[in-house]
Amino acid sequence: MATLQAASFCSSSSSSSSRKIKATLNASKIQSSDHLSFPRVIFDELNRRNGLQTFQPTSTHTEMNPNIGSANIRNGEAISSSKAMQELYTIMGIVADRTEMHKNIGAQRDNWNRLLLNSVNGMTLTGATMAGLASVSGAGAPILALKLSASVLFLAATGILLVMNKIQPSQLAEEQRNASRLFKQLHEEIKITLALQNFTANDVKDVTEKVLALDKAYPLPLLGAMLDKFPANVEPAVWWPHHLKSQPESGRRVERNGWNENLEKEMRGVLGVLKRKDGAEYVKLSKVVLKVNKVLAVCGPLFTGLAAVGSLCVGLPFCGSWAAVFGAMATVVNSMEHGGQVGMVFEMYRDSAGFFSLMEESIASNLMEREADKRENGELFELKTALLLGRSLSELRDLANCRSTTSSNLSSTSRDEEEFASKLF
């Protein structure tokens, strides 16, 4: 009997040991398998159930099996890349929706401009006609009706003009057109990033910041968040996140990633030209157009208001023709302001100045980056800069030579970079 119990005990111990050895072998297979097939969480859970510690590759283990360390790295990169891809697809859908939304709102506000202008001019011309008829007719009830009707039309036109001049529908439409174009451009950038399959969490962060910057630059709501149509200081439009960092100049030469001393000198020359010529000219034009728009915005409601008062004074000495004259003048002013879309022209110049500011910041940020590998590729950056400015490479170099012929010009462009950094920080 004791012999049977001992045999049973040995058999049981042997079976238990066999199961443990088998479990250990299975765990070893899991540890040495390709981590791309099993997420790290599954490895940890299976190891815990088997009573084993989670394997952490060391230099010794890596020397015995170098595939283990690289598999762990590939697994982490795969999970991170998959998450970034999902986030980029989500953002791309949001950007596509924003594009369509801004496009529809732009068309709506362009219709506002046409319909409101036609309505105001119709009311103003009708009121002027009524006031003219009242001034050449005799006294009586019909004259009083004409005078009151003209006054009501002029007052209504004045109220509508005050609203129109405040919101500037043509400028609102131009803002939405620009926003639609920029969101569409961002959508294409995301598609290219996904197609290249070379994206990280930094790409997701960068795209998110661009979306938020565009939302801030071109808000959708009309009330509360609308851009100031008559700003005290005219500044270029800004629709991109600032990434320019203030860094000290490096004494060593950059001779890699497509950059060299001649290219840096060329880009410094282009930076000086953009800042002192192109960008400054568009800001100057924006200021001129803004002044014209302010004058027209004041004169329109003023003339219709005087016409409303003049229509009530029809029949009095020296007041008979006031309403007709001021009504005609108001029609001309309104047609110039809203028919000529002066607000849209102001926004167009402001956005053009913003484009050159973006170019300046892009060039300055690359020049101030001390490590060449962190810059954009020099040759591609030169080509992109030339095409964005509407020039060939040879024309771009000729443009740069206008500012880089003397050392004093080079020092001035270095001060330009410092000015950019001081504005942003």
XYZ file of C-alpha atoms in Angstrom:
425
model
C 0.000 0.000 0.000
C 2.818 2.383 0.871
C 4.445 1.485 -2.430
C 1.299 2.476 -4.351
C 1.047 5.799 -2.477
C 4.685 6.564 -3.183
C 4.189 5.739 -6.857
C 1.090 7.903 -6.975
C 2.976 10.748 -5.267
C 5.878 10.450 -7.717
C 3.474 10.369 -10.644
C 1.704 13.458 -9.299
C 4.975 15.284 -8.725
C 6.193 14.329 -12.163
C 2.957 15.550 -13.754
C 3.110 18.825 -11.810
C 6.738 19.370 -12.754
C 5.920 18.582 -16.368
C 3.153 21.198 -16.381
C 5.449 23.832 -14.869
C 8.201 23.040 -17.370
C 5.684 23.205 -20.183
C 4.341 26.533 -18.909
C 7.893 27.853 -18.630
C 8.643 26.787 -22.194
C 5.437 28.420 -23.430
C 6.341 31.613 -21.593
C 9.798 31.502 -23.136
C 8.210 31.184 -26.564
C 6.053 34.202 -25.841
C 9.054 36.204 -24.707
C 11.078 35.334 -27.785
C 8.262 35.770 -30.327
C 7.799 38.807 -32.484
C 6.250 41.557 -30.380
C 4.462 42.922 -33.419
C 2.112 39.903 -33.218
C 1.213 40.333 -29.520
C 0.767 43.653 -27.660
C 2.925 44.191 -24.575
C -0.120 44.024 -22.290
C -0.784 40.436 -23.374
C 2.839 39.474 -22.693
C 2.698 40.923 -19.185
C -0.607 39.199 -18.397
C 0.522 35.781 -19.635
C 3.825 36.061 -17.768
C 1.974 36.983 -14.574
C -0.336 33.985 -14.871
C 2.622 31.690 -15.413
C 4.335 33.066 -12.334
C 7.137 34.669 -14.284
C 8.534 38.167 -14.139
C 8.119 40.441 -17.128
C 11.186 40.153 -19.309
C 13.203 43.368 -19.585
C 15.881 43.210 -22.263
C 19.373 44.037 -21.040
C 22.659 44.222 -22.811
C 23.319 40.522 -21.979
C 19.960 39.349 -23.305
C 20.319 41.496 -26.353
C 23.716 39.996 -27.066
C 22.223 36.488 -26.831
C 19.177 37.412 -28.950
C 19.464 40.821 -30.600
C 16.012 40.444 -32.175
C 14.329 40.837 -28.770
C 15.338 44.459 -28.208
C 14.499 45.506 -31.743
C 11.162 43.692 -31.540
C 10.250 45.638 -28.407
C 11.130 48.896 -30.131
C 9.168 47.949 -33.248
C 6.166 47.021 -31.138
C 6.154 50.387 -29.346
C 6.607 52.259 -32.601
C 3.800 50.276 -34.242
C 1.358 51.038 -31.426
C 2.332 54.729 -31.415
C 2.098 54.919 -35.219
C -1.309 53.259 -35.210
C -2.634 55.720 -32.637
C -1.199 58.676 -34.557
C -2.794 57.385 -37.748
C -6.217 57.150 -36.108
C -5.885 60.658 -34.710
C -4.774 62.064 -38.074
C -7.760 60.465 -39.813
C -10.056 61.944 -37.177
C -8.541 65.409 -37.595
C -8.707 65.078 -41.379
C -12.450 64.463 -41.155
C -12.868 67.532 -38.944
C -10.804 69.632 -41.363
C -12.906 68.461 -44.316
C -16.055 69.472 -42.425
C -14.541 72.869 -41.620
C -13.680 73.381 -45.288
C -17.240 72.768 -46.434
C -18.685 74.829 -43.608
C -16.552 77.896 -44.366
C -17.309 77.519 -48.070
C -21.071 77.518 -47.462
C -20.926 80.425 -45.013
C -18.768 82.411 -47.440
C -21.366 81.978 -50.180
C -24.122 82.968 -47.741
C -22.378 86.165 -46.665
C -21.592 87.063 -50.260
C -25.348 86.828 -50.902
C -25.918 89.084 -47.902
C -23.753 91.752 -49.467
C -25.605 91.718 -52.795
C -29.124 91.467 -51.357
C -28.613 94.121 -48.689
C -26.952 96.519 -51.138
C -29.777 96.131 -53.653
C -32.360 96.605 -50.911
C -30.702 99.727 -49.483
C -30.195 101.320 -52.879
C -33.788 100.510 -53.837
C -35.129 102.134 -50.680
C -32.842 105.153 -51.048
C -33.770 105.784 -54.687
C -37.471 105.326 -53.953
C -37.276 107.735 -51.023
C -35.415 110.292 -53.148
C -38.053 110.010 -55.858
C -40.870 110.509 -53.358
C -39.132 113.522 -51.814
C -38.603 115.026 -55.285
C -42.282 114.588 -56.159
C -43.332 116.139 -52.861
C -41.120 119.195 -53.471
C -42.745 120.015 -56.837
C -46.342 119.312 -55.778
C -48.712 121.575 -53.951
C -49.865 121.299 -50.349
C -52.342 118.711 -49.176
C -52.748 115.181 -47.884
C -50.892 113.498 -50.789
C -47.815 115.640 -50.096
C -47.821 114.624 -46.439
C -48.034 110.952 -47.423
C -45.078 111.301 -49.771
C -43.032 113.104 -47.131
C -43.714 110.483 -44.461
C -43.104 107.565 -46.827
C -39.778 109.033 -47.930
C -38.735 109.621 -44.335
C -39.568 106.033 -43.360
C -37.588 104.642 -46.299
C -34.567 106.815 -45.534
C -34.650 105.875 -41.852
C -34.872 102.165 -42.723
C -31.960 102.542 -45.127
C -29.962 104.295 -42.409
C -30.524 101.454 -39.937
C -29.580 98.775 -42.448
C -26.480 100.719 -43.476
C -25.322 101.003 -39.884
C -25.479 97.215 -39.574
C -23.857 96.610 -42.968
C -21.006 99.005 -42.263
C -20.435 97.362 -38.912
C -20.189 93.769 -40.154
C -18.896 94.482 -43.718
C -20.504 91.500 -45.547
C -17.975 91.563 -48.400
C -15.131 91.318 -45.902
C -16.916 88.503 -44.049
C -17.222 86.594 -47.331
C -13.523 87.072 -48.096
C -12.587 85.804 -44.628
C -14.595 82.618 -45.174
C -13.131 82.091 -48.648
C -9.630 82.349 -47.210
C -10.517 79.990 -44.365
C -11.967 77.444 -46.800
C -8.835 77.606 -48.958
C -6.473 77.222 -45.984
C -8.444 74.345 -44.453
C -8.431 72.613 -47.827
C -4.668 73.108 -48.005
C -4.294 71.617 -44.511
C -6.494 68.678 -45.550
C -4.139 67.945 -48.446
C -1.121 68.160 -46.131
C -2.667 65.538 -43.827
C -3.395 63.270 -46.806
C 0.232 63.514 -47.930
C 1.471 62.751 -44.408
C -0.737 59.648 -44.232
C 0.304 58.535 -47.716
C 4.000 58.740 -46.807
C 3.328 56.621 -43.682
C 5.930 58.560 -41.755
C 3.956 60.181 -38.950
C 4.391 60.483 -35.196
C 2.649 62.079 -32.239
C 4.449 65.333 -33.081
C 2.663 65.412 -36.430
C -0.672 65.079 -34.650
C 0.239 67.911 -32.289
C 1.370 70.121 -35.173
C -1.824 69.547 -37.164
C -3.978 70.195 -34.095
C -2.246 73.512 -33.476
C -2.805 74.514 -37.102
C -6.533 73.766 -36.840
C -6.851 75.817 -33.651
C -4.884 78.701 -35.191
C -7.183 78.729 -38.237
C -10.287 78.668 -36.029
C -8.937 81.664 -34.136
C -7.970 83.587 -37.270
C -11.288 82.993 -39.065
C -14.071 82.479 -36.508
C -17.394 81.096 -37.673
C -19.743 82.958 -35.265
C -20.875 86.403 -36.355
C -21.590 87.852 -32.913
C -19.014 87.987 -30.134
C -16.099 86.465 -32.052
C -16.231 88.531 -35.245
C -12.974 90.120 -36.340
C -12.705 93.879 -35.927
C -13.476 95.454 -39.285
C -11.947 98.825 -38.383
C -8.881 98.011 -36.238
C -6.891 100.815 -34.652
C -3.630 99.167 -35.751
C -3.408 97.301 -39.042
C -1.500 94.041 -38.647
C -0.986 91.199 -41.143
C -3.381 88.300 -40.785
C -2.004 85.375 -38.768
C -3.476 81.900 -39.313
C -0.587 79.658 -38.248
C 0.888 78.634 -34.861
C 4.155 80.295 -33.926
C 7.117 77.928 -33.578
C 9.959 80.390 -33.903
C 12.451 79.927 -31.064
C 15.039 82.436 -30.007
C 18.436 80.767 -30.199
C 21.944 82.194 -30.171
C 23.935 82.179 -33.375
C 26.155 79.172 -33.942
C 29.720 79.747 -35.031
C 30.125 76.531 -37.020
C 29.282 76.182 -40.700
C 26.262 74.163 -41.765
C 27.186 71.832 -44.625
C 24.537 69.105 -44.507
C 20.844 68.431 -45.081
C 21.014 70.533 -48.239
C 22.268 73.637 -46.408
C 25.507 75.507 -46.962
C 26.923 78.958 -46.388
C 25.762 80.318 -49.749
C 22.196 79.114 -49.210
C 22.067 80.685 -45.748
C 23.335 83.959 -47.204
C 20.683 83.757 -49.937
C 17.867 83.133 -47.460
C 18.996 86.044 -45.292
C 18.839 88.295 -48.334
C 15.340 87.097 -49.214
C 14.243 87.643 -45.605
C 15.378 91.264 -45.718
C 13.566 91.936 -48.999
C 10.312 90.388 -47.788
C 10.307 92.356 -44.558
C 11.250 95.757 -45.986
C 9.462 95.633 -49.317
C 6.653 93.150 -49.961
C 5.178 92.826 -46.491
C 5.513 96.533 -45.731
C 3.855 97.512 -49.023
C 0.772 95.388 -48.381
C 0.438 96.719 -44.851
C 0.626 100.251 -46.268
C -2.060 99.469 -48.856
C -4.240 97.950 -46.125
C -4.043 101.178 -44.143
C -5.027 103.278 -47.173
C -8.019 101.064 -47.980
C -9.085 101.068 -44.331
C -9.128 104.873 -44.253
C -11.251 104.991 -47.415
C -13.641 102.428 -45.975
C -14.002 104.403 -42.743
C -14.951 107.545 -44.672
C -17.496 105.689 -46.789
C -18.911 103.879 -43.751
C -19.588 107.222 -42.064
C -20.902 109.062 -45.122
C -23.485 106.465 -46.161
C -25.660 106.505 -43.016
C -25.029 110.239 -42.613
C -26.431 111.044 -46.055
C -29.498 108.818 -45.626
C -30.129 110.360 -42.197
C -29.949 113.889 -43.633
C -32.228 112.796 -46.454
C -34.772 111.537 -43.890
C -34.725 114.917 -42.135
C -34.883 116.755 -45.455
C -37.928 114.785 -46.593
C -39.829 115.982 -43.497
C -38.830 119.550 -44.269
C -40.151 119.504 -47.817
C -42.154 122.678 -48.372
C -39.959 124.854 -46.180
C -37.694 127.491 -47.760
C -34.271 126.176 -48.890
C -35.199 122.623 -47.786
C -37.160 121.314 -50.735
C -34.300 119.526 -52.512
C -32.323 118.253 -49.514
C -33.878 114.821 -49.466
C -33.403 114.139 -53.174
C -29.808 115.353 -53.234
C -28.666 113.495 -50.113
C -30.550 110.388 -51.203
C -28.701 110.363 -54.524
C -25.385 110.922 -52.764
C -26.097 108.068 -50.354
C -26.807 105.729 -53.275
C -23.448 106.601 -54.848
C -21.539 106.113 -51.581
C -23.212 102.781 -50.829
C -22.496 101.501 -54.320
C -18.844 102.465 -53.959
C -18.443 100.872 -50.531
C -20.446 97.663 -50.817
C -20.706 97.319 -54.597
C -16.960 97.931 -54.856
C -16.433 95.578 -51.881
C -13.924 97.835 -50.182
C -13.990 95.651 -47.072
C -13.048 92.632 -49.173
C -10.115 94.551 -50.674
C -8.881 95.439 -47.181
C -9.040 91.808 -46.094
C -7.284 90.709 -49.276
C -4.372 93.082 -48.644
C -4.223 92.073 -44.981
C -4.075 88.379 -45.915
C -1.398 89.107 -48.517
C 0.674 90.803 -45.824
C 0.061 87.752 -43.626
C 1.351 85.479 -46.380
C 4.642 87.374 -46.508
C 4.827 87.321 -42.708
C 4.453 83.540 -42.828
C 7.254 83.328 -45.378
C 9.461 85.546 -43.219
C 8.832 83.441 -40.129
C 9.460 80.209 -42.024
C 12.822 81.463 -43.310
C 13.845 82.942 -39.957
C 12.950 79.778 -38.026
C 15.128 77.658 -40.310
C 18.046 80.067 -40.126
C 17.873 80.272 -36.339
C 17.852 76.487 -35.926
C 21.457 75.574 -35.083
C 21.183 71.873 -35.925
C 20.928 71.372 -39.677
C 19.171 68.019 -39.322
C 16.239 69.732 -37.618
C 15.784 72.174 -40.477
C 13.830 71.545 -43.644
C 15.966 70.179 -46.424
C 17.828 73.172 -47.829
C 17.383 72.449 -51.537
C 13.672 71.674 -51.178
C 13.170 74.717 -48.974
C 14.825 76.954 -51.560
C 12.617 75.545 -54.325
C 9.461 75.904 -52.224
C 10.321 79.497 -51.305
C 10.931 80.403 -54.943
C 7.645 78.901 -56.148
C 5.597 80.447 -53.341
C 7.010 83.851 -54.295
C 6.254 83.214 -57.967
C 9.903 83.130 -59.034
C 12.402 80.709 -60.486
C 15.513 79.687 -58.554
C 17.690 82.062 -60.539
C 15.260 84.944 -59.944
C 15.184 84.142 -56.241
C 18.975 84.305 -56.085
C 18.959 87.620 -57.937
C 16.414 88.902 -55.425
C 18.626 87.813 -52.539
C 21.658 89.503 -54.050
C 19.870 92.842 -53.794
C 20.120 92.578 -50.003
C 23.241 90.520 -49.461
C 25.892 92.498 -51.366
C 27.380 94.072 -48.248
C 28.053 92.924 -44.729
C 25.844 95.678 -43.369
C 22.857 94.138 -45.114
C 23.693 90.783 -43.611
C 23.783 92.255 -40.148
C 20.439 93.937 -40.770
C 18.842 90.612 -41.722
C 20.249 89.084 -38.542
C 18.481 91.834 -36.622
C 15.310 90.880 -38.497
C 15.519 87.382 -37.027
C 15.933 88.828 -33.542
C 12.906 91.081 -34.115
C 10.787 88.030 -35.017
C 11.786 86.265 -31.847
C 11.122 89.340 -29.702
C 7.610 89.658 -31.160
C 6.749 86.074 -30.387
C 8.283 85.760 -26.922
